[in-house]
CSV table of C-alpha atoms and ligand atoms in Angstrom, one decimal:
chain,number,residue,atom,x,y,z
L,1,MET,CA,-1.9,-30.2,6.7
L,2,LYS,CA,0.4,-29.2,4.1
L,3,SER,CA,4.2,-30.4,3.9
L,4,SER,CA,6.8,-28.4,4.8
L,5,CYS,CA,7.7,-29.1,0.9
L,6,HIS,CA,4.7,-27.0,0.1
L,7,PRO,CA,4.4,-24.4,3.3
L,8,ASP,CA,1.5,-23.2,3.4
L,9,LEU,CA,1.7,-19.0,2.0
L,10,SER,CA,-1.9,-17.7,2.6
L,11,VAL,CA,-2.7,-15.1,5.2
L,12,ARG,CA,-5.3,-13.3,6.6
L,13,ILE,CA,-6.6,-9.6,6.8
L,14,GLY,CA,-9.5,-9.0,8.6
L,15,LYS,CA,-12.0,-11.0,6.4
L,16,LEU,CA,-10.0,-11.2,3.4
L,17,ARG,CA,-7.7,-14.1,3.0
L,18,LEU,CA,-5.0,-13.8,0.6
L,19,LYS,CA,-3.3,-17.1,-1.5
L,20,ASN,CA,-0.1,-15.3,-0.6
L,21,PRO,CA,1.3,-12.2,1.2
L,22,VAL,CA,2.2,-10.6,-1.6
L,23,ILE,CA,0.5,-7.1,-3.1
L,24,VAL,CA,1.5,-5.0,-5.9
L,25,ALA,CA,1.4,-1.7,-4.7
L,26,SER,CA,-1.2,1.5,-5.6
L,27,GLY,CA,0.5,3.5,-8.5
L,28,THR,CA,3.3,1.4,-9.3
L,29,PHE,CA,1.5,-1.4,-11.3
L,30,GLY,CA,-0.8,0.4,-13.6
L,31,TYR,CA,-4.1,-1.2,-13.9
L,32,GLY,CA,-2.2,-4.7,-14.1
L,33,GLN,CA,-2.8,-4.9,-17.9
L,34,GLU,CA,0.6,-3.1,-18.2
L,35,PHE,CA,2.1,-6.1,-16.4
L,36,ASP,CA,0.8,-9.2,-17.7
L,37,ASN,CA,3.4,-9.9,-20.5
L,38,PHE,CA,6.2,-10.1,-17.6
L,39,MET,CA,4.3,-12.3,-15.1
L,40,ASP,CA,1.4,-14.3,-14.7
L,41,LEU,CA,-0.8,-12.2,-12.6
L,42,ASN,CA,-2.7,-15.3,-11.1
L,43,GLN,CA,-0.1,-15.8,-8.7
L,44,LEU,CA,0.0,-12.6,-6.7
L,45,GLY,CA,-1.8,-12.3,-3.4
L,46,ALA,CA,-3.2,-9.1,-4.7
L,47,ILE,CA,-3.4,-6.3,-6.9
L,48,ILE,CA,-3.9,-2.6,-5.8
L,49,PRO,CA,-4.3,-0.5,-9.0
L,50,LYS,CA,-3.4,3.3,-9.0
L,51,GLY,CA,-5.7,5.0,-6.7
L,52,ILE,CA,-8.7,6.8,-8.1
L,53,SER,CA,-10.8,9.5,-7.2
L,54,LEU,CA,-14.5,10.5,-7.8
L,55,ASN,CA,-13.9,12.7,-10.5
L,56,PRO,CA,-10.6,12.3,-13.5
L,57,MET,CA,-7.5,13.9,-12.2
L,58,GLN,CA,-4.9,15.5,-14.6
L,59,GLY,CA,-1.9,15.1,-11.9
L,60,ASN,CA,0.8,17.6,-11.5
L,61,PRO,CA,3.2,19.0,-14.2
L,62,PRO,CA,6.2,17.3,-15.6
L,63,PRO,CA,8.7,16.4,-14.7
L,64,ARG,CA,6.9,13.8,-12.2
L,65,ILE,CA,9.7,11.1,-11.7
L,66,PHE,CA,13.2,11.5,-10.7
L,67,GLU,CA,15.7,9.2,-9.6
L,68,THR,CA,18.0,9.6,-6.6
L,69,ASN,CA,20.5,7.2,-4.6
L,70,GLY,CA,18.7,4.3,-3.8
L,71,GLY,CA,15.3,6.0,-4.6
L,72,VAL,CA,12.8,7.4,-6.9
L,73,LEU,CA,11.3,10.9,-6.2
L,74,ASN,CA,7.8,11.2,-8.0
L,75,SER,CA,5.0,14.0,-8.0
L,76,ILE,CA,2.3,12.3,-10.1
L,77,GLY,CA,-0.2,13.9,-8.2
L,78,LEU,CA,-2.7,10.9,-8.3
L,79,GLN,CA,-4.0,11.2,-12.0
L,80,ASN,CA,-6.3,8.9,-13.1
L,81,PRO,CA,-9.2,8.7,-14.8
L,82,GLY,CA,-12.2,9.2,-12.0
L,83,LEU,CA,-14.6,6.3,-10.8
L,84,GLN,CA,-17.0,6.2,-14.2
L,85,ASN,CA,-13.9,5.7,-16.5
L,86,PHE,CA,-11.9,3.2,-14.5
L,87,ILE,CA,-15.5,1.2,-14.0
L,88,LYS,CA,-15.7,1.0,-17.7
L,89,GLU,CA,-12.3,1.0,-19.0
L,90,LYS,CA,-10.0,-0.8,-15.9
L,91,LEU,CA,-12.0,-3.0,-13.8
L,92,PRO,CA,-13.4,-5.3,-16.7
L,93,TYR,CA,-9.7,-6.4,-17.1
L,94,LEU,CA,-8.7,-6.4,-13.4
L,95,LYS,CA,-12.0,-8.4,-12.5
L,96,LYS,CA,-10.3,-11.3,-14.8
L,97,ILE,CA,-7.4,-11.9,-13.1
L,98,LYS,CA,-7.7,-14.8,-10.2
L,99,THR,CA,-6.7,-12.8,-7.2
L,100,THR,CA,-7.9,-10.3,-4.8
L,101,LEU,CA,-8.5,-7.1,-6.0
L,102,ILE,CA,-8.1,-4.1,-3.5
L,103,ILE,CA,-9.4,-0.8,-4.8
L,104,ASN,CA,-7.2,2.3,-3.8
L,105,PHE,CA,-8.9,5.6,-3.3
L,106,PHE,CA,-9.0,8.8,-2.2
L,107,GLY,CA,-11.1,12.3,-1.8
L,108,LYS,CA,-10.7,16.0,-1.8
L,109,THR,CA,-12.9,16.7,0.9
L,110,GLN,CA,-14.7,14.0,3.6
L,111,GLN,CA,-17.8,14.0,1.5
L,112,GLU,CA,-15.6,12.6,-1.4
L,113,TYR,CA,-14.1,10.1,0.9
L,114,VAL,CA,-17.7,9.3,1.9
L,115,GLU,CA,-19.0,9.1,-1.4
L,116,LEU,CA,-16.6,7.0,-3.4
L,117,SER,CA,-16.8,3.9,-0.8
L,118,LYS,CA,-20.2,4.0,-1.0
L,119,ARG,CA,-20.4,3.9,-5.1
L,120,LEU,CA,-17.2,1.1,-4.7
L,121,ASP,CA,-19.8,-0.9,-2.3
L,122,ASP,CA,-22.0,-1.9,-5.0
L,123,LEU,CA,-19.5,-2.6,-7.5
L,124,PRO,CA,-19.0,-6.7,-8.3
L,125,GLY,CA,-15.3,-8.0,-7.9
L,126,ILE,CA,-13.8,-5.9,-5.7
L,127,SER,CA,-12.7,-7.6,-2.3
L,128,GLY,CA,-11.6,-4.4,-0.5
L,129,LEU,CA,-10.6,-0.9,0.0
L,130,GLU,CA,-7.5,0.9,0.7
L,131,MET,CA,-8.2,4.1,1.5
L,132,ASN,CA,-5.6,6.6,1.1
L,133,ILE,CA,-4.8,9.3,3.6
L,134,SER,CA,-1.2,9.7,3.1
L,135,CYS,CA,-0.2,11.6,-0.8
L,136,PRO,CA,2.3,13.9,-0.1
L,137,ASN,CA,1.9,15.2,-3.9
L,138,VAL,CA,-1.4,17.0,-3.6
L,139,GLN,CA,-2.5,20.6,-2.3
L,140,GLN,CA,-6.2,19.0,-0.8
L,141,GLY,CA,-6.9,15.9,0.9
L,142,GLY,CA,-4.9,12.7,1.1
L,143,ILE,CA,-2.4,14.1,3.4
L,144,ILE,CA,-4.1,16.5,5.5
L,145,PHE,CA,-6.7,13.6,7.1
L,146,GLY,CA,-3.6,11.3,7.6
L,147,THR,CA,-1.2,13.9,9.7
L,148,ASP,CA,-3.7,14.7,12.1
L,149,PRO,CA,-5.1,11.8,14.7
L,150,ARG,CA,-8.6,13.6,15.4
L,151,MET,CA,-9.1,14.0,11.7
L,152,THR,CA,-7.9,10.6,10.8
L,153,TYR,CA,-10.6,9.2,13.6
L,154,ARG,CA,-13.2,11.2,12.2
L,155,LEU,CA,-13.0,10.4,8.5
L,156,VAL,CA,-12.2,6.6,9.0
L,157,SER,CA,-15.3,6.7,11.2
L,158,ARG,CA,-17.4,7.8,8.5
L,159,VAL,CA,-15.9,5.9,5.9
L,160,ARG,CA,-16.4,2.8,7.7
L,161,LYS,CA,-20.2,3.4,8.5
L,162,SER,CA,-20.8,3.8,4.6
L,163,THR,CA,-18.8,0.6,3.3
L,164,GLN,CA,-19.3,-3.4,3.8
L,165,HIS,CA,-16.0,-3.8,2.5
L,166,PRO,CA,-12.9,-4.5,4.3
L,167,LEU,CA,-11.4,-1.1,4.9
L,168,ILE,CA,-7.5,-1.0,4.9
L,169,VAL,CA,-6.2,2.5,5.7
L,170,LYS,CA,-2.9,4.0,4.1
L,171,LEU,CA,-0.8,5.7,6.3
L,172,SER,CA,1.5,8.7,5.9
L,173,PRO,CA,5.0,8.2,7.1
L,174,ASN,CA,5.3,12.3,7.3
L,175,VAL,CA,4.3,12.3,10.9
L,176,THR,CA,5.9,12.3,14.3
L,177,ASP,CA,4.1,9.2,15.8
L,178,ILE,CA,2.8,7.1,13.1
L,179,ALA,CA,1.6,4.6,16.0
L,180,LEU,CA,-0.8,7.3,17.3
L,181,MET,CA,-2.0,7.5,13.4
L,182,ALA,CA,-2.5,3.8,13.5
L,183,ARG,CA,-4.6,3.7,16.5
L,184,SER,CA,-6.8,6.8,15.1
L,185,ALA,CA,-7.4,4.3,12.1
L,186,GLU,CA,-8.3,1.4,14.4
L,187,GLU,CA,-10.6,3.5,16.6
L,188,GLY,CA,-12.3,4.8,13.6
L,189,GLY,CA,-13.1,1.0,12.5
L,190,ALA,CA,-10.3,0.3,10.4
L,191,ASP,CA,-9.6,-3.6,9.6
L,192,ALA,CA,-6.2,-3.1,8.9
L,193,VAL,CA,-3.4,-0.4,8.2
L,194,SER,CA,-0.9,-0.2,5.2
L,195,LEU,CA,2.3,2.0,5.5
L,196,VAL,CA,4.1,3.7,4.7
L,197,ASN,CA,3.4,5.8,1.6
L,198,THR,CA,6.0,8.1,0.3
L,199,PHE,CA,8.2,10.3,2.4
L,200,LYS,CA,7.9,14.1,1.7
L,201,ALA,CA,11.2,14.9,-0.3
L,202,LEU,CA,13.1,17.4,-2.8
L,203,ALA,CA,15.8,17.3,-5.2
L,204,ILE,CA,17.4,20.7,-6.8
L,205,ASN,CA,19.0,20.6,-10.2
L,206,ILE,CA,22.1,22.8,-9.5
L,207,GLN,CA,23.0,23.9,-13.0
L,208,LEU,CA,19.5,25.6,-13.4
L,209,LYS,CA,18.8,25.7,-9.7
L,210,LYS,CA,15.6,24.5,-10.5
L,211,PRO,CA,14.1,21.6,-8.3
L,212,GLU,CA,13.8,18.4,-10.4
L,213,LEU,CA,10.4,18.1,-10.2
L,214,GLY,CA,7.6,20.3,-11.5
L,215,ASN,CA,5.7,20.2,-8.5
L,216,ILE,CA,8.9,21.0,-6.3
L,217,ILE,CA,8.4,18.7,-3.5
L,218,GLY,CA,8.0,14.9,-4.4
L,219,GLY,CA,7.4,11.6,-2.3
L,220,LEU,CA,10.4,9.4,-2.0
L,221,SER,CA,10.3,5.9,-2.4
L,222,GLY,CA,12.6,2.7,-3.0
L,223,PRO,CA,15.3,1.0,-0.8
L,224,ALA,CA,16.6,4.6,0.4
L,225,ILE,CA,13.1,4.3,2.8
L,226,LYS,CA,13.5,0.9,3.7
L,227,PRO,CA,15.2,0.6,7.1
L,228,ILE,CA,12.9,3.7,8.2
L,229,ALA,CA,9.6,1.9,6.4
L,230,LEU,CA,10.7,-1.1,8.9
L,231,ARG,CA,10.9,0.6,12.0
L,232,MET,CA,7.4,2.3,11.8
L,233,VAL,CA,5.8,-0.9,10.8
L,234,TRP,CA,7.6,-2.4,13.9
L,235,GLU,CA,6.4,0.4,16.2
L,236,VAL,CA,2.5,0.1,14.7
L,237,PHE,CA,2.3,-3.8,14.7
L,238,GLN,CA,3.4,-2.9,18.9
L,239,ALA,CA,0.7,-0.3,18.9
L,240,VAL,CA,-2.4,-1.9,17.0
L,241,LYS,CA,-4.5,-5.2,17.5
L,242,ILE,CA,-5.5,-5.1,13.4
L,243,PRO,CA,-3.4,-6.5,11.4
L,244,VAL,CA,-0.6,-4.3,9.5
L,245,ILE,CA,0.4,-4.3,5.8
L,246,GLY,CA,4.0,-3.2,5.7
L,247,MET,CA,5.6,-1.7,2.5
L,248,GLY,CA,8.7,1.1,1.5
L,249,GLY,CA,11.6,-0.6,-0.6
L,250,ILE,CA,11.1,-4.0,-1.0
L,251,MET,CA,13.1,-5.4,-3.7
L,252,LYS,CA,13.8,-9.0,-2.8
L,253,ALA,CA,12.3,-11.5,-1.0
L,254,GLU,CA,14.5,-10.7,2.1
L,255,ASP,CA,13.2,-7.3,2.5
L,256,ALA,CA,9.9,-9.1,2.4
L,257,ILE,CA,10.9,-11.3,5.5
L,258,GLU,CA,12.1,-8.4,7.6
L,259,PHE,CA,8.7,-7.0,7.1
L,260,ILE,CA,7.1,-10.2,8.1
L,261,LEU,CA,9.0,-10.5,11.3
L,262,ALA,CA,8.6,-7.1,12.1
L,263,GLY,CA,5.2,-7.9,12.3
L,264,ALA,CA,3.3,-7.2,8.8
L,265,CYS,CA,0.9,-10.0,7.8
L,266,ALA,CA,1.1,-8.9,4.1
L,267,ILE,CA,3.7,-6.8,2.4
L,268,GLN,CA,3.4,-4.6,-0.8
L,269,ILE,CA,5.6,-4.0,-3.7
L,270,GLY,CA,6.0,-0.7,-5.1
L,271,THR,CA,9.2,0.9,-6.7
L,272,ALA,CA,10.4,-2.3,-7.3
L,273,ASN,CA,8.0,-2.8,-10.0
L,274,LEU,CA,9.2,0.0,-12.1
L,275,VAL,CA,12.9,-1.6,-12.1
L,276,ASN,CA,11.8,-5.4,-12.4
L,277,PRO,CA,8.2,-6.0,-13.4
L,278,LYS,CA,8.6,-9.7,-12.1
L,279,THR,CA,9.5,-8.6,-8.6
L,280,GLY,CA,6.3,-9.7,-7.2
L,281,ALA,CA,6.7,-13.3,-8.6
L,282,GLU,CA,10.3,-13.2,-7.5
L,283,VAL,CA,9.8,-12.6,-4.1
L,284,ILE,CA,6.8,-15.2,-3.7
L,285,GLU,CA,9.5,-17.9,-5.0
L,286,GLY,CA,12.0,-16.4,-2.6
L,287,ILE,CA,9.4,-16.6,0.5
L,288,ASN,CA,8.5,-20.3,-0.5
L,289,GLN,CA,12.3,-21.1,-0.6
L,290,TYR,CA,13.0,-19.0,2.6
L,291,LEU,CA,9.9,-21.3,4.6
L,292,VAL,CA,11.4,-24.8,3.0
L,293,GLN,CA,14.9,-23.9,4.1
L,294,ASN,CA,13.8,-23.3,7.4
L,295,LYS,CA,11.1,-26.3,7.4
L,296,ILE,CA,8.5,-23.7,8.6
L,297,LYS,CA,4.8,-24.9,7.8
L,298,SER,CA,2.9,-21.8,7.4
L,299,ILE,CA,4.0,-18.2,6.6
L,300,LYS,CA,2.0,-17.7,9.8
L,301,HIS,CA,4.4,-18.8,11.7
L,302,LEU,CA,6.7,-16.1,11.0
L,303,ILE,CA,4.8,-12.8,11.3
L,304,GLY,CA,6.0,-10.5,14.2
L,305,VAL,CA,7.9,-13.1,15.4
L,306,PHE,CA,10.9,-10.8,16.1
L,307,THR,CA,9.3,-8.2,17.4
L,308,LYS,CA,7.2,-10.7,20.0
L,309,GLU,CA,10.2,-12.6,20.9
L,310,LYS,CA,13.4,-10.9,20.6
L,311,GLY,CA,12.9,-7.2,19.3
L,312,GLY,CA,10.1,-5.5,21.2
L,313,MET,CA,10.1,-2.2,23.0
L,314,GLN,CA,8.8,-0.5,25.8
L,315,ARG,CA,6.8,2.4,24.7
L,316,ALA,CA,6.9,5.2,26.8
S,1,FMN,C1,4.8,6.4,-9.2
S,1,FMN,C2,4.3,6.1,-7.7
S,1,FMN,C3,3.0,6.4,-8.1
S,1,FMN,C4,2.0,5.8,-6.4
S,1,FMN,N1,0.9,6.1,-6.3
S,1,FMN,C5,0.3,6.1,-5.4
S,1,FMN,C6,-1.2,6.0,-5.3
S,1,FMN,O1,-1.9,6.5,-6.3
S,1,FMN,N2,-1.7,5.7,-4.2
S,1,FMN,C7,-1.1,5.6,-3.0
S,1,FMN,O2,-1.4,5.5,-2.3
S,1,FMN,N3,0.1,5.3,-3.0
S,1,FMN,C8,0.7,5.4,-4.2
S,1,FMN,N4,2.1,5.5,-4.1
S,1,FMN,C9,2.7,4.8,-3.1
S,1,FMN,C10,3.5,3.5,-3.1
S,1,FMN,O3,2.2,3.0,-3.2
S,1,FMN,C11,4.1,3.2,-1.8
S,1,FMN,O4,3.4,3.2,-0.7
S,1,FMN,C12,5.5,3.7,-2.1
S,1,FMN,O5,5.8,3.7,-2.9
S,1,FMN,C13,6.5,3.1,-0.8
S,1,FMN,O6,6.8,1.9,-1.1
S,1,FMN,P1,8.1,1.5,-2.6
S,1,FMN,O7,9.2,2.1,-1.5
S,1,FMN,O8,8.1,-0.1,-2.2
S,1,FMN,O9,7.9,2.1,-3.5
S,1,FMN,C14,3.0,5.8,-5.5
S,1,FMN,C15,4.5,5.7,-5.8
S,1,FMN,C16,5.0,5.8,-6.7
S,1,FMN,C17,6.4,5.3,-7.1
């Protein structure tokens, strides 16, 4: 058994074992290589590259990023090189990193989700899939599947049958009852849920009387959303039996620990990577220090402790 000087940071997400609970979030860490000057990427618990689709996508018209108080609005629109170019140009580098590689993917139709998950099944070097049903910045696909519980159930069931990989379903916060969406994903066969994606949002330039984003609407992320994301993780943890991966505004280790206490078995860092590219490494170190200072032998002893012991709720 490890001593409290070297706490055990490893976590399990279904069949997946991560060396620590810190994952870098899709769309905020490029394809890994962009960050290798800043930190040792092998330290990370897992990497989730930018979401991929079957065919290349151009994304939305510029401007596509706008800074707000305590957050960022983006309307990238899922720009990506498509599966074949990803395999040729991005995957070889990602496979060399000694960490868990989880592929984030999405489709415009149910058939595209199914097709993509089948093709990803045969690729060596991939440990799991994160299925994005929650992007607020695209017209088709994405969020449409993530805001209707029956559609979520149907889509997840179909994808479940077409892949052997551990399947994480990434939920949208743009719903009335996120726990209901999480249960639909669980019933459809998801191995885990991750939440939250960005919140649908708007910013207006008052001089030009025009939107700040080319797409008008974007997704809000960063510290501004943290308390809402944390509340959603807390609700979902109480609603499902499968593991919950938490994210939304995590900037430092203390934020990550809040999500873990609420019930997240792992956390993702998104917008913080754009502010400080070393955030992932710093959060791992900060969690380690917290465990040492509090004489906790394993991160597993922290997962959901707040919710289970002190702050659970009676759901109506
Ligand atoms: C610029 C940008 C691009 C993103 N692209 C994706 C994406 O391709 N797929 C996805 O599932 N989420 C994407 N996201 C959402 C993040 O992965 C994350 O869910 C969200 O930003 C909330 O976490 P944060 O507050 O730590 O950033 C993107 C976020 C940002 C800011």
